[in-house]
XYZ file of C-alpha atoms in Angstrom:
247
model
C -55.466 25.648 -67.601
C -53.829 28.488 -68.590
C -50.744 28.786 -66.175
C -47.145 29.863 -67.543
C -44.419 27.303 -65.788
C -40.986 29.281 -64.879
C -38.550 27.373 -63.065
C -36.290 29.534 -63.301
C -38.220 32.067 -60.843
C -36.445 30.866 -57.822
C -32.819 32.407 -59.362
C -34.365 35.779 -60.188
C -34.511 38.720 -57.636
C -37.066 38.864 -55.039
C -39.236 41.538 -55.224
C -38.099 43.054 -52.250
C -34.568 43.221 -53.802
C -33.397 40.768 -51.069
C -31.191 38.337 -52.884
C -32.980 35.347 -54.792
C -35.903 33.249 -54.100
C -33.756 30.629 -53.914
C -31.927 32.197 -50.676
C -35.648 32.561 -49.022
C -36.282 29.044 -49.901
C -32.407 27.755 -48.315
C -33.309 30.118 -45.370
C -36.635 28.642 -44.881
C -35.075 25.032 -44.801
C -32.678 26.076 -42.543
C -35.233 27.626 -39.755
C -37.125 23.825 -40.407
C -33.519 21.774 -39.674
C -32.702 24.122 -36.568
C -36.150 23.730 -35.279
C -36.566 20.329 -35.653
C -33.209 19.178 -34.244
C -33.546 21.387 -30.907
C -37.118 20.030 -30.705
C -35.773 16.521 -31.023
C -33.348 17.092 -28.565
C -35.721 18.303 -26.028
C -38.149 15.642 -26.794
C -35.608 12.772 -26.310
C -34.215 13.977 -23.337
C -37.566 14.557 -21.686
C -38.986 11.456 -23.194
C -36.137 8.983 -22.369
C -36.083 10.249 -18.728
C -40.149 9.706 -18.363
C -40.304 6.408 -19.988
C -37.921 4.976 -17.305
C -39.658 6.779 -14.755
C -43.014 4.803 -15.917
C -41.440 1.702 -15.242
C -40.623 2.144 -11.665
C -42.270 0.812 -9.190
C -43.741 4.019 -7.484
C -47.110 4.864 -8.570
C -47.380 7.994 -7.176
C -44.360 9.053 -10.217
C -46.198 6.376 -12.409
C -49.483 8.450 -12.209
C -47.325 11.918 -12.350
C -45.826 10.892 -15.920
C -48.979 9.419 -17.012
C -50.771 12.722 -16.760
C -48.068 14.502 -17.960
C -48.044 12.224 -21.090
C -52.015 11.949 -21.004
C -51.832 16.402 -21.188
C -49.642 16.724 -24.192
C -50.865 14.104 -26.310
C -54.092 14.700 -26.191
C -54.595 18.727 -26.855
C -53.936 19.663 -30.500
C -50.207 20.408 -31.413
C -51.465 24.189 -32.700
C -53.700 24.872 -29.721
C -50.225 24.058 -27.812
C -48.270 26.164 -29.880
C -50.946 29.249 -29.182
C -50.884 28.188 -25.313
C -46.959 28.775 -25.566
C -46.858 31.730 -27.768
C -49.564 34.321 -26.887
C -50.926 33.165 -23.154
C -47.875 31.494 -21.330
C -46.040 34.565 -21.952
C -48.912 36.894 -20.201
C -49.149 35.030 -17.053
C -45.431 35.446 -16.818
C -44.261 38.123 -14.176
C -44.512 41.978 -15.227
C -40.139 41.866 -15.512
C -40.312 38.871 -17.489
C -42.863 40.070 -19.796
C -41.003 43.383 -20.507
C -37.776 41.466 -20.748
C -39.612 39.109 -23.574
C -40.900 41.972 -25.167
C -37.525 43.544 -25.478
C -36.212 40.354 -27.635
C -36.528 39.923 -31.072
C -39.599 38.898 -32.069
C -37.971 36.091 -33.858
C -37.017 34.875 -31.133
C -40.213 34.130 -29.069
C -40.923 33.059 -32.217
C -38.464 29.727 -32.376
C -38.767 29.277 -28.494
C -42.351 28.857 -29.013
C -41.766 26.478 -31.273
C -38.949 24.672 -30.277
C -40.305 24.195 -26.440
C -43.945 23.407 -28.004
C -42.946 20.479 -30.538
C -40.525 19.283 -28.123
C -42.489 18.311 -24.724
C -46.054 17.336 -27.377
C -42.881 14.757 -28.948
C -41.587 13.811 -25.801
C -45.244 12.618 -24.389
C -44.963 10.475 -27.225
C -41.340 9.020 -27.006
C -42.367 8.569 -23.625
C -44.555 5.440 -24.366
C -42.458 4.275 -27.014
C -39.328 3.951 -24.250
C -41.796 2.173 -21.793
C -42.524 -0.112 -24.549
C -39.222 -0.620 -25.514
C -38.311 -1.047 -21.405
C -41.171 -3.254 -20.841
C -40.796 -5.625 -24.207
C -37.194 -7.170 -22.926
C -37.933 -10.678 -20.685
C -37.990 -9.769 -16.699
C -35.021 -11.704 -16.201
C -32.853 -9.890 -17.697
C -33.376 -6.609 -15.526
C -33.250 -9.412 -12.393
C -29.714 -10.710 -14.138
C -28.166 -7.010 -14.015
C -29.281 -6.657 -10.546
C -28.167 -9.665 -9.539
C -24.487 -8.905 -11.109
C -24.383 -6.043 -7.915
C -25.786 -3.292 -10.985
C -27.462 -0.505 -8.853
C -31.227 0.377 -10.700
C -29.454 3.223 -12.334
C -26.570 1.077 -13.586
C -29.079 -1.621 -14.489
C -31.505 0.670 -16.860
C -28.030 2.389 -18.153
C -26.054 -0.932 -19.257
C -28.831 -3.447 -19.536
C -32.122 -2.027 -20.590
C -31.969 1.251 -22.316
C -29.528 0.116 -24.590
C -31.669 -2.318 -26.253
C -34.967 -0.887 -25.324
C -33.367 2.054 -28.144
C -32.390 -0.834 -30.079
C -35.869 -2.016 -30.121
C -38.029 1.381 -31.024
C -35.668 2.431 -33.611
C -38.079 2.851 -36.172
C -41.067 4.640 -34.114
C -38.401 7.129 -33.198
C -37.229 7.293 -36.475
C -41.449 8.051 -37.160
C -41.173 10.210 -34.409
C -38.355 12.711 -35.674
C -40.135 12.871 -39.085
C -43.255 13.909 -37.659
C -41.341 16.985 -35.958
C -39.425 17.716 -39.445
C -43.117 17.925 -40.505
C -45.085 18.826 -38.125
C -42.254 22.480 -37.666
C -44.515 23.982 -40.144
C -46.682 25.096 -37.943
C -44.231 27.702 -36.798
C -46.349 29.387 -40.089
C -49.102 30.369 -37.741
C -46.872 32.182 -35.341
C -45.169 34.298 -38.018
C -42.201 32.602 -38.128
C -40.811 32.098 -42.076
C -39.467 28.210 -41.952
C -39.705 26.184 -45.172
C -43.493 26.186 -45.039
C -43.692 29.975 -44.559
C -41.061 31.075 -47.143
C -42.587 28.845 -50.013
C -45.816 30.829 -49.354
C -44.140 33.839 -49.401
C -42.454 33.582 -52.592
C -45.562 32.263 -54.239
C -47.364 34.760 -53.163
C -44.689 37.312 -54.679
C -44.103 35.827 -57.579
C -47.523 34.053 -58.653
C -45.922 30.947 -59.733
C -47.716 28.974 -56.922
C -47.023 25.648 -58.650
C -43.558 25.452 -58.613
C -42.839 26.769 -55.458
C -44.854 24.178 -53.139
C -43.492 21.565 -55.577
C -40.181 22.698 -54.800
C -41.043 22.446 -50.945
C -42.683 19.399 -51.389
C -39.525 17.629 -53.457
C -37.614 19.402 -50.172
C -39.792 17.304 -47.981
C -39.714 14.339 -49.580
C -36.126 14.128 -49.954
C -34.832 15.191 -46.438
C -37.511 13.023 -45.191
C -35.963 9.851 -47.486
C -32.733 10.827 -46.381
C -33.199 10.619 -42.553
C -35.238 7.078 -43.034
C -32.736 5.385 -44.882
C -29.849 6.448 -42.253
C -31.844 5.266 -39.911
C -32.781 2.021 -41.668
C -28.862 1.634 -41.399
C -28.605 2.265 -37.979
C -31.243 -0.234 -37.097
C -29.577 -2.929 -39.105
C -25.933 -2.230 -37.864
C -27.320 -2.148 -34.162
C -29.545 -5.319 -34.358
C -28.249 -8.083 -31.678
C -28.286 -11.490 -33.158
C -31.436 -13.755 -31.838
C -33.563 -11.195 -30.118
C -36.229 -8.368 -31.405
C -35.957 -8.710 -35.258
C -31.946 -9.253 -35.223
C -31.166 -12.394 -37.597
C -30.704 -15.378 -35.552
C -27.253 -17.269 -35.737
């Protein structure tokens, strides 16, 4: 193969004079960590709030939140992110539309994203708090309640705390898939990690090293994030119960 290696292309100019490549690759990391952390936040806020709700004993809020989750889990995370970007907009009302329109395009751009990967996450996290909810031993919610707890003191003292304990790691799973899965903000337009790499290949023709570059960016902040994590999980284990060393 004849191909001519330069790593040193990410410290020269860009062709458009803009700085270095190296700035359009920080700036597309930086679009990536902003998007992901407000979709996380929006996912486990939403998510933590509908997993309790699918353990209470209604079932007309049971069946509510089981559609809801049933809905965003089950279309395609870029048909969502078209849904949110080019049609939800248009069924907005005529003031709204020409108040969107008069924003930067960037962004519609990140609230597309950010509101997209954060309720398709939170149908997920969802489940995972139910599980965590539902895993603990019956008596223990019946123990809280029987201190004088009210329901909302009893899932804020007694059961979310080590329901979280318990689903560490799919969460941890979880927030790595929307690090990842942010790349799909390509498709709108909008120049995160993903989007810049191809950019600067595309400029430059040294293809190679660019998506290894993104792909060593990947890998690390991904290593990075499940190792804290792994931490967290062992510093918050409770002795004797769901994986916590027994005394």
């Amino acid at each position: 193969m004849n191909y001519n290696w330069n790593w040193g292309i990410f410290w020269e100019p860009t062709i458009t004079g803009e700085g270095r490549y190296i700035d359009w690759l920080l700036s597309g990391l930086g679009w990536t960590i902003a998007i992901s952390l407000s979709s996380w936040i929006i996912a486990l806020s939403i998510g933590t709030v509908l997993g309790v709700i699918r353990t209470l004993p209604g079932r007309s809020v049971r069946m509510a939140t089981g559609a809801y989750v049933e809905l965003f889990r089950n279309i395609p995370l870029l048909v969502q992110l078209f849904l949110w970007y080019y049609v939800v907009p248009q069924l907005l009302p005529l003031d709204w539309q020409f108040w969107l329109n008069g924003l930067d395009p960037r962004v519609m751009q990140v609230g597309s994203v950010v509101l997209c990967l954060g309720l398709f996450t939170s149908a997920r996290i969802c489940e995972q708090v139910r599980a965590g909810i539902e895993a603990q031993p019956g008596g223990q919610k019946n123990a809280a309640l029987a201190l004088g707890l009210t329901l909302r003191q009893t899932y804020q003292y007694a059961l979310l705390p080590m329901a979280f304990r318990i689903i560490i790691p799919p969460l941890t799973s979880e927030f790595l898939n929307v690090f990842k899965n942010s790349a799909v903000a390509l498709t709108i337009g909008l120049l995160e990690l993903t989007g810049q790499t191809r950019q600067i290949s595309e400029f430059s023709a040294q293809i190679f090293e660019t998506f290894l570059a993104a792909t060593s960016i990947y890998f690390l902040v991904t290593y990075l994030v499940s190792v804290a994590m792994r931490l967290l999980e062992r510093s918050m284990r409770v002795p004797g119960f769901v994986g916590g060393a027994r005394s």
